[in-house]
Amino acid sequence: MRLVIVGSVAFDAIETPFGKTDKIIGGAGSYIALAASYFTDSLGLISVVGGDFPEEYIQLLKNRKINTDGIEIRKNEKSFFWSGKYHEDMNTRDTLITELNVLENFEPKIPSAYQGADFLMLGNLSPEVQLKVLEGLEKRPKIIALDTMNFWINGSPENLHKIIKKTDILIINDEEARMLANENSLVKAASIILKKGPKYLVVKKGEHGALLFGEGKIFSAPALPLETVFDPTGAGDSFAGGMIGYLTQKNSFSFELMKTAVIAGSVMASFDVEKFGTEKLTELNEKRIHERFDNFISLSQFNKL
Ligand code: AMP
């Protein structure tokens, strides 16, 4: 296994101005793994679901060649359930329901086939769980990428700092970066955060693209201006999945590669929002991904003065 991903596999119920879904497959882990699966077929997912989780949803992941041996099924418990409602502008949402259920006492189990992985993506979960995964790996992966959120920045700062220290790439949004650094200027916030351990910091700015910081350099990636955004759920996770999937494929790590990885993330996020839930991430192919890469290149290429 080259890439190991840890993250929630869940039921989501989503409401946007375009419509409403019942419980469909969601979870940060699902989005990350599906997005990454277009760049590598050597990837495994560590998570936990309840006995209520349909086999067809696990099959949907398997169809993308994602190894699901790391998804524990707790027969007598219920799966994690999240429900959100987007506002008219599609940039902000209210979380309506968060039922942790199986996630409450999640003890990540690492299948032996996952040992030795060079790439690790720690999706947004408690820093305690993220640390446990790291401790459970016999060999430190070459690249460790981490996602987190304001809930953990405020609620679990000590363990969060422990895991950030061990991380190579931190992927967070602008609000989280400001909160983590206690600094409003993103550029200043980035240098404060980079002193905490990571080699690179990626700051997601939603429909305004993303910034990459590291090695004293900054790279700015646009977001694709889309006519219609149907459902932004999982955009951040698809971004992370595209990035880490691309780095796994290249099996390397440098500022130049990170720039392309950020575009790979932006490409996958731009696809994700075009349909409800994970649907779009199950129907892509290499040709469409390459075409969208080209869109990103032409969107931001210009001549010298
Ligand atoms: P995003 O839109 O990138 O913030 O990710 C949304 C996904 O995160 C949904 O599919 C949810 O199931 C999942 N999610 C929401 N809250 C949590 C949480 N507290 N822990 C783990 N996953 C979560």
Coordinates of C-alpha atoms and ligand atoms in Angstrom, one line a residue:
M1 CA 0.0 0.0 0.0
R2 CA 1.5 3.3 -1.0
L3 CA -1.1 5.7 0.4
V4 CA -3.0 5.3 3.6
I5 CA -5.9 7.6 4.4
V6 CA -7.7 8.1 7.7
G7 CA -11.0 9.8 7.9
S8 CA -14.7 9.6 8.5
V9 CA -17.0 7.3 6.4
A10 CA -20.4 8.5 7.0
F11 CA -24.1 9.1 6.2
D12 CA -24.6 12.7 5.1
A13 CA -27.9 14.5 4.5
I14 CA -27.4 17.7 2.5
E15 CA -29.7 20.5 1.6
T16 CA -28.7 23.2 -0.9
P17 CA -30.8 25.8 -2.8
F18 CA -30.9 23.1 -5.6
G19 CA -32.3 20.3 -3.6
K20 CA -32.1 17.9 -0.7
T21 CA -30.7 14.4 -0.2
D22 CA -31.6 11.7 2.2
K23 CA -28.8 9.8 3.9
I24 CA -26.1 9.3 1.3
I25 CA -22.5 8.2 1.5
G26 CA -20.3 11.0 2.9
G27 CA -17.4 11.5 5.3
A28 CA -14.1 13.2 4.8
G29 CA -12.4 9.8 4.3
S30 CA -14.7 8.9 1.5
Y31 CA -14.1 12.1 -0.4
I32 CA -10.3 12.0 0.1
A33 CA -10.0 8.4 -1.0
L34 CA -12.3 8.9 -4.1
A35 CA -10.4 12.0 -5.2
A36 CA -7.0 10.3 -4.6
S37 CA -8.1 7.2 -6.5
Y38 CA -7.7 9.0 -9.8
F39 CA -4.0 9.3 -9.2
T40 CA -3.0 6.0 -7.6
D41 CA -4.6 2.6 -7.2
S42 CA -2.5 1.6 -4.2
L43 CA -4.5 3.2 -1.5
G44 CA -6.3 2.1 1.7
L45 CA -8.8 3.7 4.0
I46 CA -8.9 3.5 7.8
S47 CA -12.3 4.3 9.3
V48 CA -15.2 2.8 11.2
V49 CA -18.9 2.4 10.3
G50 CA -21.9 0.8 12.0
G51 CA -23.9 -2.2 11.0
D52 CA -26.4 0.1 9.3
F53 CA -23.9 1.1 6.6
P54 CA -24.9 -0.4 3.3
E55 CA -22.6 -2.8 1.6
E56 CA -23.2 -1.0 -1.7
Y57 CA -21.5 2.1 -0.3
I58 CA -18.4 0.2 0.6
Q59 CA -18.6 -1.4 -2.9
L60 CA -18.7 2.1 -4.4
L61 CA -15.2 2.7 -2.8
K62 CA -14.0 -0.7 -3.9
N63 CA -15.1 0.0 -7.4
R64 CA -12.5 2.8 -7.4
K65 CA -9.8 0.2 -6.3
I66 CA -9.8 1.7 -2.8
N67 CA -8.7 -1.0 -0.2
T68 CA -11.4 -1.0 2.5
D69 CA -9.9 -3.6 4.8
G70 CA -9.1 -0.7 7.2
I71 CA -12.8 0.1 7.6
E72 CA -14.0 -1.5 10.7
I73 CA -17.7 -2.5 10.8
R74 CA -19.2 -2.4 14.3
K75 CA -22.4 -4.4 13.7
N76 CA -24.3 -3.3 16.8
E77 CA -23.6 0.4 16.4
K78 CA -24.7 3.2 14.2
S79 CA -22.6 5.0 11.6
F80 CA -21.5 8.6 12.0
F81 CA -24.2 11.0 10.7
W82 CA -23.8 14.6 9.6
S83 CA -26.4 16.9 8.1
G84 CA -25.8 20.4 6.7
K85 CA -27.8 23.1 5.0
Y86 CA -26.2 25.6 2.6
H87 CA -27.2 29.3 2.4
E88 CA -28.1 30.9 -0.9
D89 CA -24.5 32.1 -1.5
M90 CA -23.3 28.4 -1.2
N91 CA -20.3 29.6 0.7
T92 CA -21.7 29.3 4.1
R93 CA -23.6 26.4 5.7
D94 CA -25.3 25.5 9.0
T95 CA -24.5 22.1 10.5
L96 CA -27.9 20.7 11.4
I97 CA -26.9 17.4 13.0
T98 CA -23.7 15.7 14.0
E99 CA -24.2 12.3 15.5
L100 CA -20.8 10.9 16.3
N101 CA -22.0 7.3 17.0
V102 CA -19.2 4.9 16.0
L103 CA -16.7 7.8 15.8
E104 CA -17.1 8.5 19.5
N105 CA -14.8 5.8 20.6
F106 CA -12.9 5.2 17.4
E107 CA -9.8 3.1 17.9
P108 CA -8.2 3.0 14.4
K109 CA -7.0 -0.5 13.4
I110 CA -4.2 -0.7 10.8
P111 CA -4.3 -3.8 8.6
S112 CA -0.8 -5.3 8.1
A113 CA -0.9 -4.6 4.4
Y114 CA -1.0 -0.9 5.2
Q115 CA 2.3 -1.0 7.0
G116 CA 5.2 0.6 5.2
A117 CA 3.1 3.1 3.3
D118 CA 5.1 6.1 2.1
F119 CA 2.2 8.5 2.1
L120 CA -0.3 9.2 4.9
M121 CA -3.3 11.5 4.8
L122 CA -4.8 12.3 8.2
G123 CA -8.3 13.5 7.5
N124 CA -10.2 15.8 9.8
L125 CA -10.7 13.7 13.0
S126 CA -9.7 14.2 16.6
P127 CA -5.9 14.8 17.0
E128 CA -5.9 11.9 19.5
V129 CA -7.1 9.5 16.7
Q130 CA -4.6 11.0 14.3
L131 CA -1.8 10.5 16.8
K132 CA -2.9 6.9 17.3
V133 CA -2.6 6.1 13.6
L134 CA 0.9 7.6 13.5
E135 CA 1.9 5.5 16.6
G136 CA 0.4 2.4 15.0
L137 CA 2.6 2.7 11.9
E138 CA 5.9 0.7 12.2
K139 CA 7.7 3.0 9.8
R140 CA 7.2 6.8 9.6
P141 CA 5.7 7.6 6.1
K142 CA 7.9 9.7 3.9
I143 CA 5.1 12.3 3.7
I144 CA 2.4 13.0 6.3
A145 CA -0.4 15.4 5.4
L146 CA -2.9 16.7 7.9
D147 CA -6.3 18.3 7.8
T148 CA -8.0 19.8 10.9
M149 CA -10.7 22.3 11.8
N150 CA -11.6 25.0 14.2
F151 CA -13.3 22.5 16.6
W152 CA -9.9 20.9 17.3
I153 CA -7.9 24.1 17.2
N154 CA -10.1 25.3 20.1
G155 CA -10.9 22.0 21.8
S156 CA -7.7 19.9 21.6
P157 CA -4.9 22.4 21.2
E158 CA -2.2 20.3 22.9
N159 CA -2.6 17.2 20.9
L160 CA -3.2 19.2 17.8
H161 CA 0.2 20.9 18.2
K162 CA 1.8 17.5 18.8
I163 CA 0.5 16.1 15.5
I164 CA 1.2 19.3 13.6
K165 CA 4.8 19.0 14.7
K166 CA 5.1 15.6 13.1
T167 CA 3.4 16.8 9.9
D168 CA 5.0 17.6 6.5
I169 CA 2.0 19.3 4.9
L170 CA -0.8 21.1 6.7
I171 CA -4.0 21.7 4.7
I172 CA -6.4 24.1 6.3
N173 CA -8.7 27.0 5.3
D174 CA -8.0 30.7 5.8
E175 CA -10.2 31.1 8.9
E176 CA -8.5 28.1 10.5
A177 CA -5.0 29.4 9.6
R178 CA -5.8 32.8 11.3
M179 CA -7.1 31.0 14.3
L180 CA -4.2 28.6 14.6
A181 CA -1.7 31.4 14.4
N182 CA -3.7 34.0 16.2
E183 CA -2.8 36.4 13.4
N184 CA -5.0 38.1 10.8
S185 CA -2.5 38.5 8.0
L186 CA -2.4 35.2 6.2
V187 CA 1.2 35.7 5.2
K188 CA 2.3 36.4 8.8
A189 CA 0.0 33.5 10.0
A190 CA 1.7 31.2 7.5
S191 CA 5.2 31.9 8.8
I192 CA 4.0 31.4 12.4
I193 CA 2.4 28.0 11.5
L194 CA 5.5 26.9 9.5
K195 CA 7.5 27.4 12.6
K196 CA 5.3 24.8 14.4
G197 CA 6.7 22.0 12.2
P198 CA 5.2 21.5 8.8
K199 CA 7.4 22.0 5.7
Y200 CA 4.5 23.3 3.6
L201 CA 1.2 25.0 4.5
V202 CA -1.7 25.0 2.1
V203 CA -4.4 27.5 2.8
K204 CA -7.8 26.8 1.1
K205 CA -9.9 29.9 0.4
G206 CA -13.0 28.3 -1.1
E207 CA -14.1 29.9 -4.3
H208 CA -11.0 32.1 -4.1
G209 CA -8.5 29.3 -4.7
A210 CA -5.6 28.3 -2.5
L211 CA -2.2 29.5 -1.3
L212 CA 0.9 27.3 -0.8
F213 CA 3.6 28.5 1.6
G214 CA 7.0 26.9 2.2
E215 CA 10.7 27.2 1.6
G216 CA 10.3 31.0 1.8
K217 CA 8.1 30.9 -1.3
I218 CA 4.4 31.5 -2.0
F219 CA 2.3 30.0 -4.8
S220 CA -1.3 31.1 -5.5
A221 CA -3.7 28.7 -7.2
P222 CA -7.0 30.0 -8.6
A223 CA -10.3 28.2 -8.2
L224 CA -12.2 27.5 -11.4
P225 CA -15.0 30.0 -11.8
L226 CA -18.0 27.7 -12.2
E227 CA -21.4 28.7 -13.4
T228 CA -23.2 26.5 -11.0
V229 CA -22.1 25.0 -7.7
F230 CA -24.6 22.3 -6.7
D231 CA -23.1 21.1 -3.4
P232 CA -19.8 22.2 -1.9
T233 CA -19.8 19.3 0.6
G234 CA -16.5 17.6 0.6
A235 CA -14.7 20.2 -1.6
G236 CA -12.0 20.6 1.0
D237 CA -11.5 16.8 1.3
S238 CA -11.5 16.3 -2.4
F239 CA -8.8 19.0 -2.6
A240 CA -6.7 17.1 0.0
G241 CA -7.3 13.8 -1.8
G242 CA -6.3 15.2 -5.2
M243 CA -3.1 16.7 -3.7
I244 CA -2.0 13.6 -1.8
G245 CA -3.0 11.3 -4.7
Y246 CA -0.8 13.3 -7.1
L247 CA 2.2 13.3 -4.7
T248 CA 1.8 9.5 -4.3
Q249 CA 1.8 9.1 -8.0
K250 CA 4.9 11.2 -8.4
N251 CA 6.5 9.5 -5.3
S252 CA 8.4 12.7 -4.6
F253 CA 8.2 16.0 -2.8
S254 CA 9.4 19.5 -3.7
F255 CA 8.0 23.0 -3.9
E256 CA 7.5 22.6 -7.7
L257 CA 5.7 19.3 -7.3
M258 CA 3.6 20.8 -4.5
K259 CA 2.5 23.6 -6.9
T260 CA 1.1 21.0 -9.3
A261 CA -0.4 19.0 -6.4
V262 CA -2.3 22.1 -5.3
I263 CA -3.7 22.4 -8.8
A264 CA -4.6 18.6 -8.7
G265 CA -6.5 19.4 -5.5
S266 CA -8.2 22.3 -7.1
V267 CA -9.2 20.2 -10.1
M268 CA -10.8 17.5 -7.9
A269 CA -12.6 20.1 -5.7
S270 CA -14.0 21.8 -8.8
F271 CA -15.4 18.5 -10.0
D272 CA -16.8 17.5 -6.5
V273 CA -19.1 20.6 -6.3
E274 CA -20.8 19.9 -9.6
K275 CA -23.0 17.2 -8.2
F276 CA -24.5 16.2 -4.9
G277 CA -22.4 14.2 -2.5
T278 CA -19.7 12.0 -3.9
E279 CA -21.5 11.3 -7.2
K280 CA -19.2 13.3 -9.5
L281 CA -16.1 11.7 -7.9
T282 CA -17.3 8.3 -9.0
E283 CA -17.8 9.1 -12.7
L284 CA -14.6 10.8 -13.8
N285 CA -11.8 9.6 -16.0
E286 CA -8.2 10.5 -16.9
K287 CA -9.2 12.5 -20.0
R288 CA -11.6 14.8 -18.1
I289 CA -9.1 15.4 -15.4
H290 CA -6.4 16.3 -17.9
E291 CA -8.8 18.7 -19.7
R292 CA -9.6 20.4 -16.5
F293 CA -5.9 20.7 -15.7
D294 CA -5.6 22.5 -19.0
N295 CA -8.5 24.8 -18.0
F296 CA -6.5 25.8 -14.9
I297 CA -3.4 26.4 -16.9
S298 CA -5.1 28.7 -19.4
L299 CA -7.0 30.4 -16.5
S300 CA -3.8 31.7 -14.9
Q301 CA -1.2 31.9 -17.6
F302 CA -0.1 35.4 -18.8
N303 CA 2.8 37.1 -20.5
K304 CA 5.6 39.1 -19.1
L305 CA 5.4 42.9 -19.3
Ligands
AMP1 P1 -16.2 19.5 4.1 O1 -17.3 19.9 3.2 O2 -14.9 19.4 3.4 O3 -16.1 20.3 5.4 O4 -16.4 18.0 4.6 C1 -17.7 17.5 4.8 C2 -17.6 16.0 5.2 O5 -17.1 16.0 6.5 C3 -19.0 15.4 5.3 O6 -19.1 14.3 4.4 C4 -19.1 14.9 6.8 O7 -19.6 13.6 6.9 C5 -17.7 15.0 7.3 N1 -17.7 15.6 8.7 C6 -18.5 16.6 9.2 N2 -18.2 16.8 10.5 C7 -17.3 15.9 10.9 C8 -16.6 15.5 12.1 N3 -16.8 16.2 13.3 N4 -15.7 14.5 12.1 C9 -15.5 13.8 11.0 N5 -16.1 14.1 9.8 C10 -17.0 15.1 9.7

